[in-house]
Short mmCIF file of C-alpha atoms in Angstrom, two decimals:
data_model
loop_
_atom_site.label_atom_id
_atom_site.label_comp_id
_atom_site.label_asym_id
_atom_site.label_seq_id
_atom_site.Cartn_x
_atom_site.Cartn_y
_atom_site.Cartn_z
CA UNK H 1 16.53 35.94 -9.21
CA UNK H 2 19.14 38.43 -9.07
CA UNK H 3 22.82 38.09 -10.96
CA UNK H 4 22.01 34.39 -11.82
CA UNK H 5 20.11 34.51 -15.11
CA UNK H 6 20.02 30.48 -15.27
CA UNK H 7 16.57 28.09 -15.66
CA UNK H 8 14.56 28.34 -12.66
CA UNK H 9 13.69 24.94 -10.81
CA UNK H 10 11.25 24.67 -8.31
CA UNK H 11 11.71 21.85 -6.11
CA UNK H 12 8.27 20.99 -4.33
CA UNK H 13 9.13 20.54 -0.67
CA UNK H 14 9.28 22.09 2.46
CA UNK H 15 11.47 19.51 3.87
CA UNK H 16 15.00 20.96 4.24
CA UNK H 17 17.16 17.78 4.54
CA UNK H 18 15.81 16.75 0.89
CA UNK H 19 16.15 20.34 -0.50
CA UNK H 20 20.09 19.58 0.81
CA UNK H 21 19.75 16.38 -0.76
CA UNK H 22 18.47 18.13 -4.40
CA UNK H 23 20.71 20.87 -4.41
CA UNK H 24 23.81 18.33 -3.57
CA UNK H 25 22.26 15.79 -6.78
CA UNK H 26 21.70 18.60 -8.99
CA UNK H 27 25.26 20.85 -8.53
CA UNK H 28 26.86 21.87 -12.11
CA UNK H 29 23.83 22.41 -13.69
CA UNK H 30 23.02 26.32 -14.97
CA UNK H 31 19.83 26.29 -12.49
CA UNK H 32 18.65 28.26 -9.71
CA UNK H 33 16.69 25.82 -6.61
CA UNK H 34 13.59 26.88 -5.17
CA UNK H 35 11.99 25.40 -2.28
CA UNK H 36 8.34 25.90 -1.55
CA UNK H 37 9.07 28.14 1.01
CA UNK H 38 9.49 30.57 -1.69
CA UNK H 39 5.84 30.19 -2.38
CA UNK H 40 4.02 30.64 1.07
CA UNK H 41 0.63 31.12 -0.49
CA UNK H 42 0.82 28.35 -2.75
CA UNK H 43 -2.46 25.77 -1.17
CA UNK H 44 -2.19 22.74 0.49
CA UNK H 45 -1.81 19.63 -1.35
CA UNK H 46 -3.20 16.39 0.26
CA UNK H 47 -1.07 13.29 -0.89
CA UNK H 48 -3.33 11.29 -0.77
CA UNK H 49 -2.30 9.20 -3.61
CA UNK H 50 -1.67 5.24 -3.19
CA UNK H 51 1.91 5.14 -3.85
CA UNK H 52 4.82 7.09 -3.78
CA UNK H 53 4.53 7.76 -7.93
CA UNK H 54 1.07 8.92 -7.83
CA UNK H 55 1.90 11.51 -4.98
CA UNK H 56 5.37 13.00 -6.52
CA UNK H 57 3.09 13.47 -10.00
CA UNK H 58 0.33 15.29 -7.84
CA UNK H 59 2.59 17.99 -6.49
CA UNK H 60 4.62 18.26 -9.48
CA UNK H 61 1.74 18.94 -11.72
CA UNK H 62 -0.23 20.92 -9.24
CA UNK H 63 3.00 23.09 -8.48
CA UNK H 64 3.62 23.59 -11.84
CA UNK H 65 -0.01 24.52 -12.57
CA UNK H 66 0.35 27.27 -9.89
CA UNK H 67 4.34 28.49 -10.62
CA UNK H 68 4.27 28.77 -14.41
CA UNK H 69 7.77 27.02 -14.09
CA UNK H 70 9.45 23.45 -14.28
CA UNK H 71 9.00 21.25 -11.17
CA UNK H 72 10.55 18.51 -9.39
CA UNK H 73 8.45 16.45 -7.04
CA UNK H 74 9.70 13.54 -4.84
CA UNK H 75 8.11 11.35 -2.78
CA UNK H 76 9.63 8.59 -0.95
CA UNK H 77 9.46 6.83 2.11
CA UNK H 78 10.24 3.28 3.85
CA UNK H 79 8.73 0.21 3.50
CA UNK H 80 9.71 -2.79 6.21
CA UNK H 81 8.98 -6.35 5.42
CA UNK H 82 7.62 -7.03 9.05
CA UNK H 83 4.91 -4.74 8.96
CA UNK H 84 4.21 -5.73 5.26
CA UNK H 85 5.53 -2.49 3.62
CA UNK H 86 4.50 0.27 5.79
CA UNK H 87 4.58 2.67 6.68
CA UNK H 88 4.83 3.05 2.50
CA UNK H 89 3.20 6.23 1.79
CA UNK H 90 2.17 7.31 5.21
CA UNK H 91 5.99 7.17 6.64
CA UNK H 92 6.32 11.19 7.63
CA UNK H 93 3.38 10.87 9.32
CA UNK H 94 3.81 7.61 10.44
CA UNK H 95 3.35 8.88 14.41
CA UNK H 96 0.31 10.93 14.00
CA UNK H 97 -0.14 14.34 11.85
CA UNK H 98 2.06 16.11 13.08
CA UNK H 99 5.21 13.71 14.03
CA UNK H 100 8.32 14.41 14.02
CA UNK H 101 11.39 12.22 12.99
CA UNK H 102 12.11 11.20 16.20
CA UNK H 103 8.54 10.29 17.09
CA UNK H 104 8.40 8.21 13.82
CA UNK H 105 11.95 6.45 14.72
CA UNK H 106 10.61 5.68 18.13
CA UNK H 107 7.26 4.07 16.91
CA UNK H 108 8.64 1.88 14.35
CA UNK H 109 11.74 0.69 16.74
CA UNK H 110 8.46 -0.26 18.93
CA UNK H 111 6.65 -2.23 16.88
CA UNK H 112 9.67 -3.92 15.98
CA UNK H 113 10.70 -4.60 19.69
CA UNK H 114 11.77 -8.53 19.75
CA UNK H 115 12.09 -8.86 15.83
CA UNK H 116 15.04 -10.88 15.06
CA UNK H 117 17.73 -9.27 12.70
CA UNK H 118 16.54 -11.56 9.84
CA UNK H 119 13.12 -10.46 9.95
CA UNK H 120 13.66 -7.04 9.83
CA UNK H 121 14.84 -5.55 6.22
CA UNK H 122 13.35 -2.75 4.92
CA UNK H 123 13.38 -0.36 1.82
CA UNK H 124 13.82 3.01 0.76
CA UNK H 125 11.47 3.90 -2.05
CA UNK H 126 11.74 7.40 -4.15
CA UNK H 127 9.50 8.74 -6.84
CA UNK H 128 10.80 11.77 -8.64
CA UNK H 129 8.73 13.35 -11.38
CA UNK H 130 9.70 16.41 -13.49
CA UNK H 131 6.77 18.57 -14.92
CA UNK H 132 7.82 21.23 -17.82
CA UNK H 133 5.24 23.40 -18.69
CA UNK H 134 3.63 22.06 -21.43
CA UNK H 135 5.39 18.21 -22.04
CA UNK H 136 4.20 15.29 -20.06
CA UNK H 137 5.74 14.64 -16.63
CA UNK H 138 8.97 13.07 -16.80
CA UNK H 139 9.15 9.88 -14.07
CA UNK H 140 11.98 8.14 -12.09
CA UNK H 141 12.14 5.79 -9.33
CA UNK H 142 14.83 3.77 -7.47
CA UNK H 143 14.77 2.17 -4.15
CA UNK H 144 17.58 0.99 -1.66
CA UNK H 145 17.62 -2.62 0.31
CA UNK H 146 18.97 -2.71 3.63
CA UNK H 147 17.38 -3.61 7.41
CA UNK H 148 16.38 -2.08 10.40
CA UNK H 149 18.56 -0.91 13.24
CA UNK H 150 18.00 -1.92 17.01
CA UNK H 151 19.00 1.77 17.89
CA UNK H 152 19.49 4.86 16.06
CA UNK H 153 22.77 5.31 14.63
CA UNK H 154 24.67 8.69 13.53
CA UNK H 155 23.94 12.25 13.31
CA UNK H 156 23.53 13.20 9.64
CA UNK H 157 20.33 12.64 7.29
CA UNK H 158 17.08 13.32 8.41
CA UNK H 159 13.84 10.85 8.55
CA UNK H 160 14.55 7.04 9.15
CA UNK H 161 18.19 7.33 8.15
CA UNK H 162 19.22 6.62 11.68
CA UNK H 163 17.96 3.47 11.88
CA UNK H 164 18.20 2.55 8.26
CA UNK H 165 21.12 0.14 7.97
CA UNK H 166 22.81 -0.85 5.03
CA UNK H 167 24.23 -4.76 5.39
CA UNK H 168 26.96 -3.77 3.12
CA UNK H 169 28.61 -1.24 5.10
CA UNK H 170 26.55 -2.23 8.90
CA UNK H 171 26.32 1.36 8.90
CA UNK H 172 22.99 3.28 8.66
CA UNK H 173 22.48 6.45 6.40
CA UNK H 174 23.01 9.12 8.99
CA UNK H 175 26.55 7.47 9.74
CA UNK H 176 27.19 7.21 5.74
CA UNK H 177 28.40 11.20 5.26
CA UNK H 178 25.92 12.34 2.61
CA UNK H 179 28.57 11.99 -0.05
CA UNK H 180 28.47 8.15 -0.07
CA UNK H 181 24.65 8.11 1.37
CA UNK H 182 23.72 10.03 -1.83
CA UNK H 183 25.35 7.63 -4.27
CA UNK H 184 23.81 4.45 -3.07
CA UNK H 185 20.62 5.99 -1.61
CA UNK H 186 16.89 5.72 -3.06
CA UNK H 187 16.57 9.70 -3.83
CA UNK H 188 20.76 9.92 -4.70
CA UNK H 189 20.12 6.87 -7.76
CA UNK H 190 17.35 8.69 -8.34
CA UNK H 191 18.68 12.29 -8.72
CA UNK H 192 21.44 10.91 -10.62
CA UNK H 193 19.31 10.06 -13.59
CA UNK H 194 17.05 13.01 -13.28
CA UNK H 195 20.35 14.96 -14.07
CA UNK H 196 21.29 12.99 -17.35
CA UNK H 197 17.78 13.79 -18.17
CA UNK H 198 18.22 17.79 -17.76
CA UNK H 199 21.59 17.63 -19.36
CA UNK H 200 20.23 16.05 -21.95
CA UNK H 201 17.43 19.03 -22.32
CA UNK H 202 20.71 20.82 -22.63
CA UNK H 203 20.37 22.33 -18.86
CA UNK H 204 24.46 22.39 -17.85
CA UNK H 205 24.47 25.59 -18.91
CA UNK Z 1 -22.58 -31.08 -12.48
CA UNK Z 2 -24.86 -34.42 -12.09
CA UNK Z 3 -28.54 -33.28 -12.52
CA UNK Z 4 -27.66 -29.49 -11.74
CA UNK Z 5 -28.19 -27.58 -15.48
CA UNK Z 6 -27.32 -24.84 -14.40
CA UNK Z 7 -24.73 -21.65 -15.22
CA UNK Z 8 -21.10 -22.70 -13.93
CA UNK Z 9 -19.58 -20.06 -12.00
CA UNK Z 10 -16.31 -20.74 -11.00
CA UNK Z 11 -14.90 -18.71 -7.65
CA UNK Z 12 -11.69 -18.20 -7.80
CA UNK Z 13 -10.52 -19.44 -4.16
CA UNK Z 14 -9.22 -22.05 -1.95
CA UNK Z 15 -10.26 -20.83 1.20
CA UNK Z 16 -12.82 -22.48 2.75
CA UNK Z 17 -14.65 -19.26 4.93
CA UNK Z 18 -14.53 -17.52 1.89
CA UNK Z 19 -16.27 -20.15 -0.14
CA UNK Z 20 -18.92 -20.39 2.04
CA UNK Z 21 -19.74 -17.11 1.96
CA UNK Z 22 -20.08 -16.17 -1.81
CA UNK Z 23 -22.25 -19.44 -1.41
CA UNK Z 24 -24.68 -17.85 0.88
CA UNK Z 25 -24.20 -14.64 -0.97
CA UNK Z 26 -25.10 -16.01 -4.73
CA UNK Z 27 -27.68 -18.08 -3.49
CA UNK Z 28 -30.82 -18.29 -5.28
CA UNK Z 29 -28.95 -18.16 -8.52
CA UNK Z 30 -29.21 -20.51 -11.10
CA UNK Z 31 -25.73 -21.18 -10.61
CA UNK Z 32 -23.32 -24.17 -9.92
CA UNK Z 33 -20.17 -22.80 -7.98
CA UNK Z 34 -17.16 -24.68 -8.07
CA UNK Z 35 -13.65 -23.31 -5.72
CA UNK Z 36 -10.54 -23.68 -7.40
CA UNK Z 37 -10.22 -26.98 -5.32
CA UNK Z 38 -12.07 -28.53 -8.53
CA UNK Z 39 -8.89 -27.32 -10.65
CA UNK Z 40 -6.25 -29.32 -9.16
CA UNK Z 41 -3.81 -28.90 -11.95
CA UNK Z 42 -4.37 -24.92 -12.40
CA UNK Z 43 -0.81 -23.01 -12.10
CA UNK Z 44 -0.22 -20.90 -9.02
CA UNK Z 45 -1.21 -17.45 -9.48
CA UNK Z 46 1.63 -14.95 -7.88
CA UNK Z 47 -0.92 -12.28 -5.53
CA UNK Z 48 1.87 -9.59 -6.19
CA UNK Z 49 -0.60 -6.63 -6.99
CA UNK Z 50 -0.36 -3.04 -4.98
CA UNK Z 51 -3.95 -3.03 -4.47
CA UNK Z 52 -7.25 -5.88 -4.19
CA UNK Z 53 -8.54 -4.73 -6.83
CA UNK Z 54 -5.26 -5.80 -8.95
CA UNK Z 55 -4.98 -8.68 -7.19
CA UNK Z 56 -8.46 -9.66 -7.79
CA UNK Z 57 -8.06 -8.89 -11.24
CA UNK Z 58 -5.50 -11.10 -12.43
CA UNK Z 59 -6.81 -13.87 -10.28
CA UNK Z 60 -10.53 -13.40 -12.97
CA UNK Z 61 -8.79 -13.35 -15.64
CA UNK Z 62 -6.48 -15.53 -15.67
CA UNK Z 63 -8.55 -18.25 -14.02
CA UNK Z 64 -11.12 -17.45 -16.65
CA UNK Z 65 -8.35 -17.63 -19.83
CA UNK Z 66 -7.77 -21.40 -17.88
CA UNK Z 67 -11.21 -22.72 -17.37
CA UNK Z 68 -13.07 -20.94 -20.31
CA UNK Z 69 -16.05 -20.24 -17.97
CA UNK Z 70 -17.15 -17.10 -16.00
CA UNK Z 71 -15.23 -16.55 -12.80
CA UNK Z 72 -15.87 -14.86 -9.89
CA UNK Z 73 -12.45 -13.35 -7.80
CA UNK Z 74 -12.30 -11.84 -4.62
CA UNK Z 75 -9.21 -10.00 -3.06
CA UNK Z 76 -9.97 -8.88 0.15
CA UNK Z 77 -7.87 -8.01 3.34
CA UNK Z 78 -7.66 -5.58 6.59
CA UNK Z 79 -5.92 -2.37 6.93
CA UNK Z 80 -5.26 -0.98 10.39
CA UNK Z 81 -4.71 2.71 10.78
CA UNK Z 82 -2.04 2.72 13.72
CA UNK Z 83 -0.08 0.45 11.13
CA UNK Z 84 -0.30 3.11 8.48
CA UNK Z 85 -2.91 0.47 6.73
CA UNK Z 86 -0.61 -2.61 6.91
CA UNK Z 87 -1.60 -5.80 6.86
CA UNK Z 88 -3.53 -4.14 3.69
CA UNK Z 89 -2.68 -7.22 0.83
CA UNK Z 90 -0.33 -8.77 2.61
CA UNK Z 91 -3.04 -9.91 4.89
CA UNK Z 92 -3.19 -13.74 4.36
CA UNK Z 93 0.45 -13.92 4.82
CA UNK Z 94 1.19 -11.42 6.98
CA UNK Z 95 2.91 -13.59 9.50
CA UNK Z 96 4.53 -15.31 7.01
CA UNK Z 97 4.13 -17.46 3.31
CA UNK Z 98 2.55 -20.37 5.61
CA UNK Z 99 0.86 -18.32 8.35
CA UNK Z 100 -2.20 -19.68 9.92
CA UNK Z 101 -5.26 -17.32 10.97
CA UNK Z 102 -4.06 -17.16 14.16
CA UNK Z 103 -0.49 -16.61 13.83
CA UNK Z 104 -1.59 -13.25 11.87
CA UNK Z 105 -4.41 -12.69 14.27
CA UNK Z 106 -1.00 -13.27 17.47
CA UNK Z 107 1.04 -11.04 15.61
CA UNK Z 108 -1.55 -8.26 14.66
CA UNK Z 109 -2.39 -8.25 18.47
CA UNK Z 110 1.06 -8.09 19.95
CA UNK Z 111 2.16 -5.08 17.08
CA UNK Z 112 -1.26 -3.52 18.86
CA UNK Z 113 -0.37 -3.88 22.44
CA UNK Z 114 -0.52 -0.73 24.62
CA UNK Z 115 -1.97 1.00 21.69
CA UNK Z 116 -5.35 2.98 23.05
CA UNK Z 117 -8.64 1.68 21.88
CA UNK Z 118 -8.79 5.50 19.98
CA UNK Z 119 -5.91 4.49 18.00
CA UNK Z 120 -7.17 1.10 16.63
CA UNK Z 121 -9.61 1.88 14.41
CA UNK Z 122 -9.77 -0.41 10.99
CA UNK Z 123 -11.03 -1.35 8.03
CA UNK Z 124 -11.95 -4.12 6.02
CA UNK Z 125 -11.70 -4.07 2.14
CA UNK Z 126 -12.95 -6.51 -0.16
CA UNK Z 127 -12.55 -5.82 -4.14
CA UNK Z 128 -14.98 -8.29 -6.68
CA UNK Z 129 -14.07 -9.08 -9.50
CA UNK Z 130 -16.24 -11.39 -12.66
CA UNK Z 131 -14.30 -12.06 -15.65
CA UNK Z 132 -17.45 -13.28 -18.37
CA UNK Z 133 -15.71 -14.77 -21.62
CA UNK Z 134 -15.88 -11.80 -24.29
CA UNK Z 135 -16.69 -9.38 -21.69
CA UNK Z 136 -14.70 -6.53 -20.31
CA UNK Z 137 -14.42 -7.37 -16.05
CA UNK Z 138 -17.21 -6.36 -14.01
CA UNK Z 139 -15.90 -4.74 -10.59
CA UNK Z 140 -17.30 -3.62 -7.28
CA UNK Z 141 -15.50 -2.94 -3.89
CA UNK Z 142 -16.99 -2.23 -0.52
CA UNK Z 143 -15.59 -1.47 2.52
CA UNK Z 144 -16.28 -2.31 6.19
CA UNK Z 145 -15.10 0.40 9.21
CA UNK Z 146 -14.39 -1.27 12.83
CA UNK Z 147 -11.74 -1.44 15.34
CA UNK Z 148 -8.72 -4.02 16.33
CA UNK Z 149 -10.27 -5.33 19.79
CA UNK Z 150 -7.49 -6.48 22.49
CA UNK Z 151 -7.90 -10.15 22.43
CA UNK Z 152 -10.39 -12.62 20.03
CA UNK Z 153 -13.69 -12.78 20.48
CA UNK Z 154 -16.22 -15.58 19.43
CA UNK Z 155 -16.21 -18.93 17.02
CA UNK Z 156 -17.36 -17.58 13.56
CA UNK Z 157 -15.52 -16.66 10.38
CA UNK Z 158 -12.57 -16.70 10.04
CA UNK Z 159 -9.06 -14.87 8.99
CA UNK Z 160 -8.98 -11.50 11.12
CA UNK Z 161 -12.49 -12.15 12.32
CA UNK Z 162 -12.03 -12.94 15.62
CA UNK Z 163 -10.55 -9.36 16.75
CA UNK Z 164 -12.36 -7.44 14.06
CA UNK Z 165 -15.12 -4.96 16.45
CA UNK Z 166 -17.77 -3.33 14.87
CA UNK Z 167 -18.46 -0.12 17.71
CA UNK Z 168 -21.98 -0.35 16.83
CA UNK Z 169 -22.50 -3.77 18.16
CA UNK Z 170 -19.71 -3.78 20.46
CA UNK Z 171 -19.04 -7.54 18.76
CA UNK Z 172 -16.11 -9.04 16.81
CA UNK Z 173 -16.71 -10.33 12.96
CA UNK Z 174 -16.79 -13.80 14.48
CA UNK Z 175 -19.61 -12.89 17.10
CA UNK Z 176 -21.84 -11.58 14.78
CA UNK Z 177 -23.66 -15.03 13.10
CA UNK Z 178 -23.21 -15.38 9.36
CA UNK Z 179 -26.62 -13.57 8.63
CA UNK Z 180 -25.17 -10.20 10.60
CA UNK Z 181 -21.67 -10.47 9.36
CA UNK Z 182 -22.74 -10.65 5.87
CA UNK Z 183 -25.27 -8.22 5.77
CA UNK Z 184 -22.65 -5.63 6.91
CA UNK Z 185 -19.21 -7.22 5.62
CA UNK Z 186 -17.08 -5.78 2.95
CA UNK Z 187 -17.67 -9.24 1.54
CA UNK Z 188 -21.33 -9.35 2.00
CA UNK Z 189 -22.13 -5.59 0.66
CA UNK Z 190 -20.02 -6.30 -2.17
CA UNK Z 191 -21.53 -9.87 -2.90
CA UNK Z 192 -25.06 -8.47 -2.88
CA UNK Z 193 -24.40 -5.77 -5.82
CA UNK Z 194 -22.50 -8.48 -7.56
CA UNK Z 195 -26.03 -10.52 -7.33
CA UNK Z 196 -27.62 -7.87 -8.23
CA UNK Z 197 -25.77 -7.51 -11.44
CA UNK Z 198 -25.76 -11.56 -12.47
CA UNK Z 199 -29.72 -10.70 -11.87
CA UNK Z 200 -29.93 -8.63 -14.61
CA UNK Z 201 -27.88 -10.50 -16.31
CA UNK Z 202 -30.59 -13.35 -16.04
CA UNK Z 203 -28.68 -15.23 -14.07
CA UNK Z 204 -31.70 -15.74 -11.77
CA UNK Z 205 -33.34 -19.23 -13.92
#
């Protein structure tokens, strides 16, 4: 850990636009971010679960188990009212196993081919769950309302954001600049109160 | 109940293909069934649950608090793996609050088109549930594994039925006769333990 002797947080992804998205939700507290990628030999972990909640509690308390240090799981993904919620749980691999953004983007713009603006609004859903060794997992969740795109939009994000719009703004995500996308987004509302929490375990410094 | 003496079981339904089969399921039970069609006046119950099982569930219990006699729910739908297991419980309505059978079966088949028949593979789910007055809820799912055919296929059934293939038979739901279907049917599996439990209950004179 070096010069910084401040709490250690493991965050338990491998995705890199929502470690951005943690570090950017967490900044000002006296912690030091870790990404599974410090832990290459740490298993697999199926997420398997049934919703979003049940799969952000998995790898918390199964990272935890296997780090010896606090955790913070998120899960999170889109659900769109015309295909009656999914792809829900299964939206990174929404494409096949091993698909990536743009193959997802592609094969939901498909299936939505022809669907008329009004049919087509959608929802971010996050889970975040914090597991301390020895307390009981700590839960949030917040989602965001807003409608499918007939093209991708913008450059910044990563996942659905480009064809996530927001009515408000008729702007999706990746056009938003993550400043604003991380106030009104599902894992920004989210992070937001995750923070209170840890400043309220006295973690600012 | 006229001349009938028997136990009143009460299945808590409107539809008509589903009626007749817990009929054909239960028979040679001592039992009178009655749909919900004989409880005119019963408020609507919201199906709002993430999974059957929930759904079927509140539907027991609640119809059981109502009509203060055992009740027998069902919540049962199809989940289709290229659609990341949508219709899943939005299944009656997933073409919308008033869809018809074949407005879901349309849209299920155009969100399919193109899609190889090594990508359509599907399942049925059905999720029993008997609320008995005093008694915790007595619950059994089963599960049926086919694929989404390209266009309907025979007279029988009814709901997703028509484009519902089991490989081994290279038949749809609706092809199959009522003795096949529920033999092998999520419904019809999970029927026949049901029976078996209302047998040892004594249910059978």
């Amino acid at each position: 850990m070096g010069i910084f002797e401040g709490r250690r947080l493991v965050v338990a992804t491998r995705n890199r636009g929502k470690m951005r998205e943690f570090s950017r939700g967490l900044r000002g507290l006296a912690i030091s971010l870790s990404s599974l990628h410090d832990f290459p030999h740490l298993p697999a972990i199926r997420e398997d679960g049934a919703s979003f909640l049940e799969n952000a509690r998995k790898k918390a308390t199964l990272v935890a188990a296997y780090t010896k240090v606090p955790v913070l799981a998120d899960d999170s993904g889109l659900e769109v009212d015309y295909l009656a919620g999914a792809p829900g749980v299964f939206s990174a691999r929404f494409a096949g196993a091993n698909a990536t953004d743009e193959d997802n983007n592609k094969k939901l713009l498909r299936l939505l081919a022809g669907v008329p603006l009004g049919k087509r609004g959608a929802r971010f859903r996050c889970a975040l769950v914090l597991a301390l060794p020895g307390e009981p997992p700590v839960t949030v969740e917040s989602t965001v309302e807003g409608y499918i795109g007939t093209e991708p939009r913008g450059e910044g994000g990563f996942g659905y954001d480009p064809l996530f719009f927001l009515p408000e703004f008729n702007k999706s995500f990746s056009q938003l600049g993550p400043d604003l996308k991380n106030k009104i987004s599902h894992r920004g509302k989210a992070l937001a109160q995750m923070r209170e929490y840890l400043l309220q375990l006295g973690w600012a410094n």
